[in-house]
XYZ file of C-alpha atoms in Angstrom:
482
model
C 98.779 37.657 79.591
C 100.293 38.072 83.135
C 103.945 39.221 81.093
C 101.468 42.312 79.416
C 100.145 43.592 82.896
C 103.348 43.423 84.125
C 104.507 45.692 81.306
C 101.229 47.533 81.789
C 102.223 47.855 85.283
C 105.833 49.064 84.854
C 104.839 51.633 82.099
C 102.552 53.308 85.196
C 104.730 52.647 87.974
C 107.419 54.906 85.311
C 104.775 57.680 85.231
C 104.080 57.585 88.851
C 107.781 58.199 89.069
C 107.721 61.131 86.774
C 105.181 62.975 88.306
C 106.724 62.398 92.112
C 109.590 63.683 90.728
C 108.405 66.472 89.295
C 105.762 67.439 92.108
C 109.138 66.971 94.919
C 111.716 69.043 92.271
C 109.474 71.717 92.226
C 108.240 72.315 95.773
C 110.650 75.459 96.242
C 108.770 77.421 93.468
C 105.268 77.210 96.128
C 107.524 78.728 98.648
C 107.329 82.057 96.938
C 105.547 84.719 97.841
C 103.389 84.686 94.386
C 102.512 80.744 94.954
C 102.574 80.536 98.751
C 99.176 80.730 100.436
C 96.574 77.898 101.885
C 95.132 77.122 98.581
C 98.713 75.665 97.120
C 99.244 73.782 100.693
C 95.761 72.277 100.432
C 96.358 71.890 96.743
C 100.119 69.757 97.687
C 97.888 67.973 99.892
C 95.678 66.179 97.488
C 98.777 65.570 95.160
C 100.513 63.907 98.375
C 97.608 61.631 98.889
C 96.809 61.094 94.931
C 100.425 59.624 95.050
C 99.894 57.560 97.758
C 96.823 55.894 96.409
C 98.064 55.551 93.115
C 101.643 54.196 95.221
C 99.690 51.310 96.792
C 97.176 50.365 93.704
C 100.856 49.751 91.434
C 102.998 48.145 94.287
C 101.982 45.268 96.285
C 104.651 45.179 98.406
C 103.010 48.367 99.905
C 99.292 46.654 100.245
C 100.948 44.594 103.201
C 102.090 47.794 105.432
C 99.087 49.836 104.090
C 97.037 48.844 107.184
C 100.115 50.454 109.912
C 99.538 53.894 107.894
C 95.627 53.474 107.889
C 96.225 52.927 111.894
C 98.332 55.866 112.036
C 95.679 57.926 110.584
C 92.817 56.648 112.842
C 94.954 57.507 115.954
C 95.649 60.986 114.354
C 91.706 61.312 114.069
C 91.154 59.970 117.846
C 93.685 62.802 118.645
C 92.065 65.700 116.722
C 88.755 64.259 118.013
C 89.673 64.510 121.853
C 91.748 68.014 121.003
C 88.382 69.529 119.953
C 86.574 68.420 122.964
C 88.883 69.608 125.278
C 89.775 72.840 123.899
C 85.652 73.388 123.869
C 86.231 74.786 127.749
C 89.096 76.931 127.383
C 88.816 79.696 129.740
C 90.693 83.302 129.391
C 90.226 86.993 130.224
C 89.996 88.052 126.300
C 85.954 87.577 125.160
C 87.378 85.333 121.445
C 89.096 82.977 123.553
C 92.088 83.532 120.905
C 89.694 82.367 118.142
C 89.995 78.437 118.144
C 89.123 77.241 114.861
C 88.556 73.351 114.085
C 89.462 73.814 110.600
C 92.300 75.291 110.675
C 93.538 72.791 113.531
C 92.762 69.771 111.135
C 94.515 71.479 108.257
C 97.426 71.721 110.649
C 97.304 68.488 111.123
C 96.555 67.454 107.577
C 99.793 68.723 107.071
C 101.898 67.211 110.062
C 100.910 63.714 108.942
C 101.671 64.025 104.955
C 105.229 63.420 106.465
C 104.475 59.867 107.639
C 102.052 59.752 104.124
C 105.140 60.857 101.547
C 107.699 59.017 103.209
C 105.498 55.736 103.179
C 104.788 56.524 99.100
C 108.954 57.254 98.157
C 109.792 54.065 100.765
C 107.909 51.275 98.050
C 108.681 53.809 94.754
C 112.212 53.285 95.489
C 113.485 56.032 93.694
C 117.126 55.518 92.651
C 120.407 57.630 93.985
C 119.942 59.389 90.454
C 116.485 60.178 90.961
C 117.650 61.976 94.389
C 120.280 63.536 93.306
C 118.406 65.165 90.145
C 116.147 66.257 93.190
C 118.551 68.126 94.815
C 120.120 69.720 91.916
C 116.967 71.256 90.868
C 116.243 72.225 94.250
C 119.575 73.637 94.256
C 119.092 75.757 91.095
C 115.989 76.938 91.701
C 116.254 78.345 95.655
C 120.557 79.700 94.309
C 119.611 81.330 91.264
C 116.690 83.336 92.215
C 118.622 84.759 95.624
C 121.812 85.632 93.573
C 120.128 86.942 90.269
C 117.475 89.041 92.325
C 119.994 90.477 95.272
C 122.353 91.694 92.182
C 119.809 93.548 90.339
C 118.203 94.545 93.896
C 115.022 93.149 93.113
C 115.208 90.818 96.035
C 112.994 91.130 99.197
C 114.988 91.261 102.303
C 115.228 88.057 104.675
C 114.094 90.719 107.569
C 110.928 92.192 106.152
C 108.710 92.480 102.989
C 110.973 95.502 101.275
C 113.525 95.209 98.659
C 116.425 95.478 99.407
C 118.860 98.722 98.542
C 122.545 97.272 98.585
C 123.724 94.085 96.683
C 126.843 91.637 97.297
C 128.895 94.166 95.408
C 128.093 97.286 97.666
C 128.323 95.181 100.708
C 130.998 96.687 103.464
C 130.669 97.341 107.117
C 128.670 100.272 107.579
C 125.081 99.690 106.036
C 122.501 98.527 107.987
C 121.955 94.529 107.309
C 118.421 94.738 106.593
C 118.658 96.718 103.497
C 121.470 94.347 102.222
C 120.523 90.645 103.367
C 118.143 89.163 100.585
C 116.178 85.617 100.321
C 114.589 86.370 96.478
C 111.026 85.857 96.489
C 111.020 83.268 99.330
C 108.606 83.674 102.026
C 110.628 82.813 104.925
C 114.326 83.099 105.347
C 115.038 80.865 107.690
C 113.512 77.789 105.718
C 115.194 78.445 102.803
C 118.684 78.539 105.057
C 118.005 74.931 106.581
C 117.111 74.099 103.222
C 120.136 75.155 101.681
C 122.566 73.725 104.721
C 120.974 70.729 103.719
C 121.999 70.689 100.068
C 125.780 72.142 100.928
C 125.923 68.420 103.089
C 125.170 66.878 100.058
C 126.884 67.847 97.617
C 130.387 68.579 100.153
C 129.573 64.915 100.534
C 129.300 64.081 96.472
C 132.431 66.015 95.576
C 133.950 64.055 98.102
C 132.989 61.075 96.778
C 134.919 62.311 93.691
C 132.357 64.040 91.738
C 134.240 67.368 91.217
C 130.883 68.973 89.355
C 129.265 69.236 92.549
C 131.850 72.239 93.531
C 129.143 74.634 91.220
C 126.183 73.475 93.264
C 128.508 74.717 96.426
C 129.874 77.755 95.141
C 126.174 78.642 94.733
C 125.188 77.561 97.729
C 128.327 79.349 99.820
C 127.129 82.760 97.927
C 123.623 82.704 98.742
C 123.851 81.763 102.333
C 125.601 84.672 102.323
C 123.287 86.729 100.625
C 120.510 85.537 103.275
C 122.638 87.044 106.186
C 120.364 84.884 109.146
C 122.503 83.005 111.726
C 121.575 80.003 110.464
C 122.663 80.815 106.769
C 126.021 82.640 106.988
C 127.471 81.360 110.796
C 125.992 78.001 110.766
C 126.421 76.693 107.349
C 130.286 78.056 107.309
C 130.767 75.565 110.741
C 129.001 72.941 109.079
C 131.125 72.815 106.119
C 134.415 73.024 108.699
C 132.931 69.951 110.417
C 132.388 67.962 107.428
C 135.683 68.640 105.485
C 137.357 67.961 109.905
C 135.323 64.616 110.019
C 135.910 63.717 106.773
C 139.911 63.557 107.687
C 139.269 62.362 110.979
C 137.201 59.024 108.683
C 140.533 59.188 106.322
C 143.313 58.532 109.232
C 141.133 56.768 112.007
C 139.206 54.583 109.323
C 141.607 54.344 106.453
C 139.033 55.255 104.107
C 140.297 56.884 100.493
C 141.523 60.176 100.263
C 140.293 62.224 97.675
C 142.937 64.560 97.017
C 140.266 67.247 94.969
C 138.471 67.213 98.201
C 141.135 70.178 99.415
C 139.768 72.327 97.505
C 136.372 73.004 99.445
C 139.325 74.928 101.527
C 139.131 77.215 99.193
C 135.242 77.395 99.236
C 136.245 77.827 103.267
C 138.511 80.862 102.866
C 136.127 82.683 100.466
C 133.447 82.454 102.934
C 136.014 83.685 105.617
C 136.808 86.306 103.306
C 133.378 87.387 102.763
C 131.917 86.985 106.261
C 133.599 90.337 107.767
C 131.577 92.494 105.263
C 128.138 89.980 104.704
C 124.955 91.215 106.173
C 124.834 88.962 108.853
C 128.497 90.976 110.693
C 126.940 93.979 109.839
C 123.347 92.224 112.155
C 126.133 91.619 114.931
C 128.035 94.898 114.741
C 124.606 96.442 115.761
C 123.485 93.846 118.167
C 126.704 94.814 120.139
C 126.706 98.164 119.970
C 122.929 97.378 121.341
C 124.277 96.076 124.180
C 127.082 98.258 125.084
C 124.437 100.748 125.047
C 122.042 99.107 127.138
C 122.800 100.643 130.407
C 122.080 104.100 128.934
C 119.036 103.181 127.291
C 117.517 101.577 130.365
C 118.227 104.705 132.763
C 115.523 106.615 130.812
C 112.955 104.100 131.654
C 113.334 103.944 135.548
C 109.946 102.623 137.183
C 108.458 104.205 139.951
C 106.280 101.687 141.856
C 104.131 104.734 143.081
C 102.925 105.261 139.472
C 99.584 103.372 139.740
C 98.850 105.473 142.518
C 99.384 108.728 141.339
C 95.513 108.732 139.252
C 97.060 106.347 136.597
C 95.196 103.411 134.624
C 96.882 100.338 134.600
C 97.589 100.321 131.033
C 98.759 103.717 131.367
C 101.385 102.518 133.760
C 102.330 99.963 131.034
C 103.108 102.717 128.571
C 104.652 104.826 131.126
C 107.264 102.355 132.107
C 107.629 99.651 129.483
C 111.037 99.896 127.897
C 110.471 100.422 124.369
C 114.108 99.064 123.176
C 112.936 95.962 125.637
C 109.249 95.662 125.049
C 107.975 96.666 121.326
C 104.520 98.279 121.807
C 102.667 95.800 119.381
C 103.151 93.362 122.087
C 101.464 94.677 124.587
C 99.114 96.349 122.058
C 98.099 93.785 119.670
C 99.849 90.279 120.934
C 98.608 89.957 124.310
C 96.688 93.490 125.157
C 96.807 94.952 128.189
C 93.480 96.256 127.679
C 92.581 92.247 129.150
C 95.393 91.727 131.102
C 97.325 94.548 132.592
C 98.626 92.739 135.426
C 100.589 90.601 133.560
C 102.575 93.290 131.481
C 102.800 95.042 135.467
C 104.208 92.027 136.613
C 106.214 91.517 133.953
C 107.843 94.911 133.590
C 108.270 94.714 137.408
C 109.856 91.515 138.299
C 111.779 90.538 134.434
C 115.193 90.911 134.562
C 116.031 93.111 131.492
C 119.078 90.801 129.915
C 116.161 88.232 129.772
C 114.243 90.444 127.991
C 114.013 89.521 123.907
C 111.255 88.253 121.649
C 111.186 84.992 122.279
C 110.796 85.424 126.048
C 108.394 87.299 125.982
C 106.189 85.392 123.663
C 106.927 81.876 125.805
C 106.326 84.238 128.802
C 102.249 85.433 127.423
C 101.751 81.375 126.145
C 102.590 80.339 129.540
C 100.232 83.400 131.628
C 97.602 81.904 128.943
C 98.395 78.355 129.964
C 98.238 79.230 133.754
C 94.640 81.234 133.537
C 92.712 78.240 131.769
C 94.203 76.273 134.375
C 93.359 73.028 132.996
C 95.717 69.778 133.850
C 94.656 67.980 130.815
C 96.732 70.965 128.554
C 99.969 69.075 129.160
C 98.527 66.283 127.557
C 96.546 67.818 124.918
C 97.395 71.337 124.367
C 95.412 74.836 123.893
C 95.491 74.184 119.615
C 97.718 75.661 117.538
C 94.854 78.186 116.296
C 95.230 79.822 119.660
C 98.966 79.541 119.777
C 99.872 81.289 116.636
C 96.369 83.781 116.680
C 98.635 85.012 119.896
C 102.174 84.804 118.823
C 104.593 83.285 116.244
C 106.678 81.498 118.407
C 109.655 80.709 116.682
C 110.721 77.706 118.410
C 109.343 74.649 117.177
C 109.164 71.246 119.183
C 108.339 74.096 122.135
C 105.531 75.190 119.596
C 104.129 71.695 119.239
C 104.331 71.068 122.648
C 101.776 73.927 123.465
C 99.506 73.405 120.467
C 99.401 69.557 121.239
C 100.075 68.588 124.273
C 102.969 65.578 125.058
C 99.875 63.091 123.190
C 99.878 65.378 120.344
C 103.380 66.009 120.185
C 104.505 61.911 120.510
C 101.437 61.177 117.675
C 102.381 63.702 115.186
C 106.187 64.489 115.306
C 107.467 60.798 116.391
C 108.709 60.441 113.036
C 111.726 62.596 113.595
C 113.345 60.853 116.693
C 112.805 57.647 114.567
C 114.482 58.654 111.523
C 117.237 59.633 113.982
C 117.446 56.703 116.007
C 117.342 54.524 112.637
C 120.408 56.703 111.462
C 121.994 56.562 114.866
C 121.365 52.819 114.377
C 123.180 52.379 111.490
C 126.041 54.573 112.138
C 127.128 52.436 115.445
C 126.474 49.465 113.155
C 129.007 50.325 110.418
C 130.858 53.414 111.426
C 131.720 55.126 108.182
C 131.556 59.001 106.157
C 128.385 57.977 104.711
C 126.653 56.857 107.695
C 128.002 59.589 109.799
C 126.867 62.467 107.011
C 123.311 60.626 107.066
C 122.520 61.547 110.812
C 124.057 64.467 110.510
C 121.874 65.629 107.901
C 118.830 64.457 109.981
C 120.481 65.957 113.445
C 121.093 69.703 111.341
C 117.550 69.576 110.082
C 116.118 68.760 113.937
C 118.454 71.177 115.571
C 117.594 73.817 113.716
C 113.973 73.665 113.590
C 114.210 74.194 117.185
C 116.731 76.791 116.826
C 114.992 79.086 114.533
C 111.072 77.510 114.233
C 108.394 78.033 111.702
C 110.059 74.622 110.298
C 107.797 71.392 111.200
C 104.806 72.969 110.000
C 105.821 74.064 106.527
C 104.403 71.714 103.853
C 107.890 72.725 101.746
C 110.207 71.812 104.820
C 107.985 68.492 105.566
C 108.399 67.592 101.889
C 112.312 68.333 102.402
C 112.211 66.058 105.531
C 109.946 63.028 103.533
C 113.031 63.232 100.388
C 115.898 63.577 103.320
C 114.216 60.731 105.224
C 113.571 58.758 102.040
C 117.657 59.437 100.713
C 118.528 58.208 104.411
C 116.397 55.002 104.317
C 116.737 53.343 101.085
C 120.149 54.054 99.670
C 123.300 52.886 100.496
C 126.489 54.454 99.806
């Protein structure tokens, strides 16, 4: 009797399998723009926590710890609890108060915490190295093929705006403007699908090293679209990432006598292409204008001299504004629609006044209005608690995160919901000074790459994709050896 429910048991705990694996293979496909909306997150949601139920009914071993994650969500609920309360007095000069909304602040959260609820479920499933890897390459596949098919029939939208784009990699040279040439498919944001993709290149550069010369197709891929993105992150970054890993990988070969895989030389060749390419991609082309920018500056800044008198001579504050704000500095919509200056003038006076202009640049200026928001509610407990993340992105999409989280929660909020990510790095950290090896060392630095550049490029930690990239990466890092 107790030999059938065990087979009873297994033949569910297979199917639970299946479906994880199928629900985690295809998360890419939701980041599109024809799947993408709050529905679909709300919609992952319930499939997250479906699998978790179903993860501790079939494993016992995950009945024990059940109670730390049902403690983890009762502190999460304290938190949300004493975040509504306090932003309930928010004070500041525009009559909506930046809209605070308590639903949208729990489905925030909702999703912040199906890290700690996914990583908990794949911990006691104990997927195999197999299972992961079949992850990946589907992953792989999915995000590769729909950026290279769609940028070479120029159906692709471009990775700066919702257009298509007009030039494909075989039209590419130096003198067409970069956002009619870089392309992310049908992918919402750019910059998640280039951390996503760094990701898989450390993978698989670290399977072909590990003498499984298939994996140089899932690279090739990868190489070409990061090109074909053309963000920072994508064509720079991932080209010194794969320089670092083929330069530690030698360094682990002479210092720690591990085996040389002589088919690991050619990823040089991977290198050179991507050299090769680089000088003519969309992301030189990005730079090449950014310079010229610059060089330029001086010119562009002597038409916009301010005159101090201006406010005097019969004009409205917010006529001053327009007057003397620097439009290759200070974008209208900013002023206009961010942060108006119909409510505060005196900020965008101060600002244009007293900002040096080589500080000047998006991200400045939208740390610069969260702050003046900050400073006018004037409330001490907002270091501890936050103004919400309603408020923060109804005002501006900081793209920063960790700085993000740290205004929409508070330090409390921040330590609560995002504590799994210094853990999953210490635990890496951990294990690397405990036996320093490749694998080890390409485990934290997949975790370091995926921190880093959340806070390098934002819009990362509260993504239900890049959280379910995190939960697998986590997962791989935890419960597989070499």
């Amino acid at each position: 009797m107790k030999k059938r429910e065990n087979q009873k048991n297994s033949i569910y705990e297979k199917i639970l399998k299946i479906v994880t694996i199928i629900f985690l293979s295809t998360s890419p496909i939701f980041d599109c723009i024809f799947f993408h909306s709050r529905i679909t997150t709300l919609i992952r949601i319930l499939i997250i926590l479906i699998i978790l139920i179903t993860t501790i009914f079939l494993y016992q071993d995950s009945r024990k710890k059940v109670k730390w994650l049902i403690l983890y969500y009762f502190i999460c609920t304290i938190y949300l609890i004493i975040n509504y309360y306090h932003n309930q007095n928010f004070v500041s000069l525009f009559p909506n108060n930046f809209n605070y909304n308590f639903v949208s602040e729990l489905f925030t959260i909702l999703k912040l915490i199906m890290l700690v609820t996914l990583i908990f479920s794949l911990y006691y499933q104990k997927l195999n190295k197999k299972d992961y890897i079949l992850i990946f390459k589907i992953w792989t596949l999915i995000i590769t093929l729909s950026i290279i098919i769609t940028n070479i029939f120029k159906i692709s939208y471009s990775s700066y705006g919702e257009f298509l784009i007009k030039y494909n990699i075989f039209e590419w040279n130096k003198n067409i403007y970069y956002v009619n040439s870089a392309s992310k498919g049908y992918f919402v944001y750019a910059n998640q699908v280039a951390l996503t993709l760094i990701i898989l290149l450390i993978i698989f550069s670290y399977i072909f090293i590990k003498d499984n010369i298939k994996a140089i197709i899932y690279i090739f891929l990868i190489s070409i679209s990061m090109l074909m993105l053309g963000t920072r992150v994508s064509s720079l970054g991932g080209l010194l990432v794969f320089i670092f890993i083929l330069i530690s990988y030698i360094f682990f070969v002479i210092i720690k006598k591990e085996k040389f895989n002589k088919k690991s030389l050619l990823l040089i060749f991977i290198i050179i292409m991507w050299i090769a390419i680089l000088p003519i991609s969309p992301y030189q082309n990005r730079n090449i204008e950014l310079n010229y920018y610059q060089n330029n500056e001086e010119s562009y800044l002597n038409e916009f001299n301010i005159d101090d008198n201006n406010i005097n001579n019969n004009l409205t504050k917010q006529e001053y504004i327009e007057l003397n704000a620097n439009p290759n500095l200070i974008p209208d919509f900013f002023y206009k629609v961010y942060y108006s200056y119909e409510y505060d003038p005196d900020f965008w006076i101060n600002f244009i006044n007293n900002t040096e202009e080589s500080k000047i640049n998006y991200r400045y200026m939208e740390k610069s209005i969260i702050k003046r928001i900050i400073k006018i509610n004037n409330n001490k407990y907002d270091i501890l608690f936050g103004i919400s993340n309603t408020r923060v992105q109804n005002v501006v999409n900081l793209e920063q995160d960790f700085l993000v989280q740290y205004y929409a929660f508070g330090i409390i909020g921040m330590i609560i919901l995002l504590i799994v990510y210094p853990l999953i790095l210490l635990y890496t950290l951990f294990k690397l000074f405990k036996e320093f090896n490749f694998n080890n060392f390409i485990n934290i630095l997949l975790i370091v790459i995926f921190i880093f550049c959340s806070y390098l490029t934002g819009n990362i930690l509260n993504s239900m994709s890049m959280i379910i990239v995190f939960s697998v990466l986590s997962s791989y890092v935890l419960c597989l050896k070499e």
